[in-house]
Coordinates of C-alpha atoms and ligand atoms in Angstrom, one line a residue:
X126 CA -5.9 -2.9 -15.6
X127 CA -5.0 -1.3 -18.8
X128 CA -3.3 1.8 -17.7
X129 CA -1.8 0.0 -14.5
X130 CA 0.2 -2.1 -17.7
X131 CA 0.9 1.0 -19.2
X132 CA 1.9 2.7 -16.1
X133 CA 4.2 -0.5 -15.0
X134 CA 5.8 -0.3 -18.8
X135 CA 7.2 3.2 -17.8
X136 CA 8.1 2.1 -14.3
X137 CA 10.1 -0.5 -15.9
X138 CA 11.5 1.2 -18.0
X139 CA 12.9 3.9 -16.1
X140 CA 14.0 1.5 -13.1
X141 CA 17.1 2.1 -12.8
X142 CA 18.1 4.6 -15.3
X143 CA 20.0 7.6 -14.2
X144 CA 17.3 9.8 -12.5
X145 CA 17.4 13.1 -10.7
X146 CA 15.9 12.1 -7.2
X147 CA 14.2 14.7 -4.9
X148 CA 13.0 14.4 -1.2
X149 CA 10.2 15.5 0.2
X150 CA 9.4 15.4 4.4
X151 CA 12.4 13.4 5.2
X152 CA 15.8 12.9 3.5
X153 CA 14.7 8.9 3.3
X154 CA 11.2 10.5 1.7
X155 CA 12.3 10.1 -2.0
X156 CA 10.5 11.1 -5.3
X157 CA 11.3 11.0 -8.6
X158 CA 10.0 12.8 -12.2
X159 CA 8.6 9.1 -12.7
X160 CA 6.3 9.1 -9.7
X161 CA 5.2 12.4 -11.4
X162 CA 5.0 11.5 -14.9
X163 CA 3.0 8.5 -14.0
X164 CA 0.9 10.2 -12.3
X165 CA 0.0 12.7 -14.9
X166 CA -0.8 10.3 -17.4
X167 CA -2.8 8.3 -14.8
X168 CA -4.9 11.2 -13.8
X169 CA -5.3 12.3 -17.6
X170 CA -6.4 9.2 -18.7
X171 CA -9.0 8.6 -15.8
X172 CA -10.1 12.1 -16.7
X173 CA -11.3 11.1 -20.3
X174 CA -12.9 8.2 -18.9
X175 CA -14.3 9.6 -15.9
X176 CA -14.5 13.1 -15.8
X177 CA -17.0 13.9 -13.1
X178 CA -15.2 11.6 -10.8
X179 CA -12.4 13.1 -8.0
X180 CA -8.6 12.3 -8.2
X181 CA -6.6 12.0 -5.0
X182 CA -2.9 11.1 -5.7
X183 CA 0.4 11.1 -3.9
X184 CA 2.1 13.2 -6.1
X185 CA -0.1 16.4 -6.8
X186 CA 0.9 19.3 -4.9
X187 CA -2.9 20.7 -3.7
X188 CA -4.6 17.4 -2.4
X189 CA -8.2 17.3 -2.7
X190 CA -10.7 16.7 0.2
X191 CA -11.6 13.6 0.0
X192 CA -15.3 13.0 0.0
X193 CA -18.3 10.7 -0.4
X194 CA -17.8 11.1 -4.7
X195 CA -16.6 8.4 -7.0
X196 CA -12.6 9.0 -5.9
X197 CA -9.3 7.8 -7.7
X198 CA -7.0 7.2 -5.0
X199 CA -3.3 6.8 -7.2
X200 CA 0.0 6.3 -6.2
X201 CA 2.1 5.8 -9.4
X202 CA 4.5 4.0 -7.5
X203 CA 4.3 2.3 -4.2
X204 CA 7.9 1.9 -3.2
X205 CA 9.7 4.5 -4.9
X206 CA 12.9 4.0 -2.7
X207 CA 12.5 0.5 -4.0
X208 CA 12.4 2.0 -8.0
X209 CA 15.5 4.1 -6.9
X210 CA 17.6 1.4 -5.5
X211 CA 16.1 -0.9 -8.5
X212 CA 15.3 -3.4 -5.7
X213 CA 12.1 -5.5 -7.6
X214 CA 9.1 -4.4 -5.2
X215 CA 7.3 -1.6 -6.7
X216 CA 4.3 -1.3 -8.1
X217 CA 1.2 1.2 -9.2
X218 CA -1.2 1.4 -6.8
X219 CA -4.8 2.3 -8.2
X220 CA -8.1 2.4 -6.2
X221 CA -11.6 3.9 -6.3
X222 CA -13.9 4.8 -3.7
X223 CA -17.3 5.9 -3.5
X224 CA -19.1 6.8 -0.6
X225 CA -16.1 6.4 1.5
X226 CA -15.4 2.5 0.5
X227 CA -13.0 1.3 -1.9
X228 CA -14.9 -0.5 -4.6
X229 CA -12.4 -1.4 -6.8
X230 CA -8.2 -2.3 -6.6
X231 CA -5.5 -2.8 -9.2
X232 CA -1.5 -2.9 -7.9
X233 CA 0.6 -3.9 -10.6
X234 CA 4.5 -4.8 -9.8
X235 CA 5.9 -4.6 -13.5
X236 CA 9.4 -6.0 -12.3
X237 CA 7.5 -9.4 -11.5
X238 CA 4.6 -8.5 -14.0
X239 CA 2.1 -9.5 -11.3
X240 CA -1.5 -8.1 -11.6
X241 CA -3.7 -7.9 -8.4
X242 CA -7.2 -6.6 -9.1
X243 CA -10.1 -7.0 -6.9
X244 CA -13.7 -5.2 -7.4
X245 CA -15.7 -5.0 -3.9
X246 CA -18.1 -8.7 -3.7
X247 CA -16.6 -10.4 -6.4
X248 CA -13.1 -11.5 -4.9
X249 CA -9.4 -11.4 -5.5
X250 CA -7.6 -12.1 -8.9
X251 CA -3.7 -12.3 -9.6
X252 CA -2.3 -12.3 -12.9
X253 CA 0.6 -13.4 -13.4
X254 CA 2.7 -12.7 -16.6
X255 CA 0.6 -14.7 -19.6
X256 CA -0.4 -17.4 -16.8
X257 CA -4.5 -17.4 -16.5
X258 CA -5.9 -15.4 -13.5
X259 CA -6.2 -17.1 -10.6
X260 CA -8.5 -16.5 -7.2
X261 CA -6.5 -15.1 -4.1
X262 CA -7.0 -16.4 -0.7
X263 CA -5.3 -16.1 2.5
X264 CA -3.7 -18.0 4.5
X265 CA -5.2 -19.9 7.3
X266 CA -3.2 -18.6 10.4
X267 CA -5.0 -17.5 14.1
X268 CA -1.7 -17.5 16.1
X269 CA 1.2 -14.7 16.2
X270 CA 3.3 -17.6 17.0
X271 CA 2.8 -19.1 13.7
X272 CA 2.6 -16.2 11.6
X273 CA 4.9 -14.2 9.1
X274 CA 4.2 -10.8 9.8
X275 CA 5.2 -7.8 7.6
X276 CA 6.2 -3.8 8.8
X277 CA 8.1 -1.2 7.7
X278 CA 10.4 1.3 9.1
X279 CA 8.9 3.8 6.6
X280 CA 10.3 7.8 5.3
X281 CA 9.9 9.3 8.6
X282 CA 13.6 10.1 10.7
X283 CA 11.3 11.7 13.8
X284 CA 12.5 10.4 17.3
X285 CA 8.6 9.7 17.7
X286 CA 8.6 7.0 14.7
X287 CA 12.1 5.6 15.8
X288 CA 10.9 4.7 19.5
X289 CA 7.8 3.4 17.8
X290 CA 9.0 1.3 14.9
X291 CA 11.6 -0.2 17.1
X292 CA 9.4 -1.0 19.9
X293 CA 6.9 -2.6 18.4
X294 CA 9.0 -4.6 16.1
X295 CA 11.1 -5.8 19.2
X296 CA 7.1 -6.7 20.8
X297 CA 6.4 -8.5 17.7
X298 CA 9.6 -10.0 16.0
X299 CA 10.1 -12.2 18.7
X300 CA 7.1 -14.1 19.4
X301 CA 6.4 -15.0 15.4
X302 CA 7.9 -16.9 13.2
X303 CA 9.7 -14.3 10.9
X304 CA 9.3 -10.1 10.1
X305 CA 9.5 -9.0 6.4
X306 CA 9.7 -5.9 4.5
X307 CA 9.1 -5.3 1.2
X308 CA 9.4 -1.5 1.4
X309 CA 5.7 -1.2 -0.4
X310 CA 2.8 -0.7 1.6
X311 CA 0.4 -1.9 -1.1
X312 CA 2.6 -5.1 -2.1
X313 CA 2.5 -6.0 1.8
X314 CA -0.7 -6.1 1.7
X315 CA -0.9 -7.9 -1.5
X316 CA 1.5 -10.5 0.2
X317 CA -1.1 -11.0 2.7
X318 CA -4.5 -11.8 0.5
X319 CA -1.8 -14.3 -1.7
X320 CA -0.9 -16.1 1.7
X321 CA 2.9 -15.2 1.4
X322 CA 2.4 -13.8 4.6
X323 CA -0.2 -13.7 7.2
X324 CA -0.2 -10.3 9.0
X325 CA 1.0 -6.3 8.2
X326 CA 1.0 -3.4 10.3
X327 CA 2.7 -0.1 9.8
X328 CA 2.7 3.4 11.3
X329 CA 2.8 6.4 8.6
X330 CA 1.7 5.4 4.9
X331 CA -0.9 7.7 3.4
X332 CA -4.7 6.9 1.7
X333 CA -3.2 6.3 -1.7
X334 CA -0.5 3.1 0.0
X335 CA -3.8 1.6 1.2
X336 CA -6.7 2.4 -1.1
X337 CA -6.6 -0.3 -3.7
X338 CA -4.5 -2.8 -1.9
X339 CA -6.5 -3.4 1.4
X340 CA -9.7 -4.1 -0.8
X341 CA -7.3 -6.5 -2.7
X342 CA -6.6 -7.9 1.3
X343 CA -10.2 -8.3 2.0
X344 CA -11.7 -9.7 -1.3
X345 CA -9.1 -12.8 -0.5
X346 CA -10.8 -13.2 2.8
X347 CA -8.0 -11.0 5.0
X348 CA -9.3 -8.2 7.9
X349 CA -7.7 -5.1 8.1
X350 CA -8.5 -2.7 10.9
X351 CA -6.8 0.2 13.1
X352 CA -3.8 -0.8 15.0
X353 CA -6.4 -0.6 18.1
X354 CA -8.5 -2.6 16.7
X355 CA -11.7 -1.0 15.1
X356 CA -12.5 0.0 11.5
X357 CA -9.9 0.7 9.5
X358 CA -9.5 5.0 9.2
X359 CA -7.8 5.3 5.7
X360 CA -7.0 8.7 6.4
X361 CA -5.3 8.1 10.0
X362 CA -1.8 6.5 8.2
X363 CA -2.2 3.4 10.3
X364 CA -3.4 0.0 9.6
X365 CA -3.0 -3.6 10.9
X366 CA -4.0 -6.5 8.1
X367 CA -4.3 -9.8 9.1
X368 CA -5.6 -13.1 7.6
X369 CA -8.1 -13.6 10.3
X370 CA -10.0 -11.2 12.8
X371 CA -8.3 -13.5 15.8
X372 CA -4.8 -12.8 14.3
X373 CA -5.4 -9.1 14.1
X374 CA -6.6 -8.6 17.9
X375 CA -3.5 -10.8 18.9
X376 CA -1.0 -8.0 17.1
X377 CA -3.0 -4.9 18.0
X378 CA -3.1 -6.0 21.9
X379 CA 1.1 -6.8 21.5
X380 CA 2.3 -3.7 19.9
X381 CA 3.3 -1.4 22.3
X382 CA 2.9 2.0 20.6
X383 CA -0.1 3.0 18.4
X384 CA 1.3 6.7 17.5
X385 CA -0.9 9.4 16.5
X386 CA 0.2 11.0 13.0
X387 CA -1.1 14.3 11.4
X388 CA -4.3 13.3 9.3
X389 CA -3.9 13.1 5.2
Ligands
IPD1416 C1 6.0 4.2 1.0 C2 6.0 2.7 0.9 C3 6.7 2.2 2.2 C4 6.1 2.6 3.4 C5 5.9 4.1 3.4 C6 5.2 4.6 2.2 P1 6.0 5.5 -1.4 O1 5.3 4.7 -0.2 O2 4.8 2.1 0.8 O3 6.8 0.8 2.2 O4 6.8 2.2 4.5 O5 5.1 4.4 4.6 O6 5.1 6.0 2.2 O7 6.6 6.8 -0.8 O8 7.1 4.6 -1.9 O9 4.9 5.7 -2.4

């Protein structure tokens, strides 16, 4: 929780300041010296406190395997075309996994000073600016036709993700009440366990959108899963989150592509 503040503090800060902006698979695909710095400082300071432990995070050019070890999963910020554009929706996205499960989730949006934590069994908890923390819970929704779903039409400008995202959002958009994107993977799913909206799917985010955020989904009661249906695959940059099991099997047997993406 600490170094999420600090790393918000910088995001903040920089947000919209004139900023050399590179791209990376995609001219949408946008990265900044930001994303980096935060990340160095993230991965340093995890380092002194953890130093047997393995770091995983979007910025760092030789990815590490990731394995059954105590795992930092980071992205320094989750919605960096957001940061760019100074649209309020990004955050730092911080999750730990051992044995494969996340254990513990912090995403912190500094432009709306919101704190989401969650630690795996003990529940969600928001903090809002100097407001006391208070416990996350879904909504109660079981029906597409009364749901807000989020999606997002992602970095990716392949012909393969066009037919997809615009398929499935024509499947979807019509039969529910409303389709929202926040351009943040973890926020979406943040959106969900607070019961701002009830479902999120989305075709292309990597480990480090998901890894703190979808415990932060589950600790308020949500399901996440593949888009098929099945347990969730953090590594197959697809997911489906829903605020009930019911909701979630309604989505996945509506969308009409479930594309297949290189692994992370
Ligand atoms: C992106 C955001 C976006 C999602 C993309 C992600 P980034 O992460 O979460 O909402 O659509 O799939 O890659 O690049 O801003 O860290």
């Amino acid at each position: 929780m600490e170094l999420a503040y600090k790393a918000g503090k910088v995001i903040l800060e920089a947000s919209g300041q004139m900023k050399k902006v590179n791209v990376k698979e995609s001219f949408a695909d946008l990265v900044t010296e930001t994303d980096k710095g935060v990340e160095k400082m993230l991965f340093e300071e995890l380092k002194k406190r953890f130093p047997n432990d393995r770091f995983i995070g979007e910025e760092s050019a030789n990815k590490e395997p990731w394995t059954l070890e105590p795992t930092w999963i980071i992205d320094p910020i989750d919605g960096t075309t957001n940061f760019v554009h100074t649209f309020p929706f990004s955050c730092v996205s911080i999750g730990l996994t051992v044995n494969k499960q996340s254990s513990v989730g912090v995403v912190y949006n500094p432009s709306l000073d919101r704190l989401y934590t969650a630690v795996k069994g003990q529940g969600t908890q928001l903090v809002e600016g100097k407001k006391e923390p208070v416990t996350l819970r879904v909504r109660d929704c079981s029906s597409l036709s009364e749901a807000l779903v989020m999606s997002e039409f992602g970095s990716q400008r392949d012909d393969a993700k066009k037919e997809a995202v615009f398929r499935n959002l024509e499947a979807i958009g019509w039969k529910c009440h409303g389709v929202r994107s926040l351009g943040t993977a973890a926020i979406n799913l943040c959106s969900v366990a607070s019961g701002h909206a009830d479902a999120y799917y989305e075709f292309g985010l990597h480990i480090w959108d998901m890894a703190a955020a979808a415990l932060i989904l589950t600790e308020a009661g949500g399901y996440v899963c593949d888009t098929k249906g099945g347990p969730l695959d953090m590594q197959s940059r697809r997911i489906l989150a829903a605020s009930s099991e019911k909701l979630a099997n309604e989505i996945s047997e509506t969308l009409l592509i479930h594309l297949e993406m290189e692994r992370d």
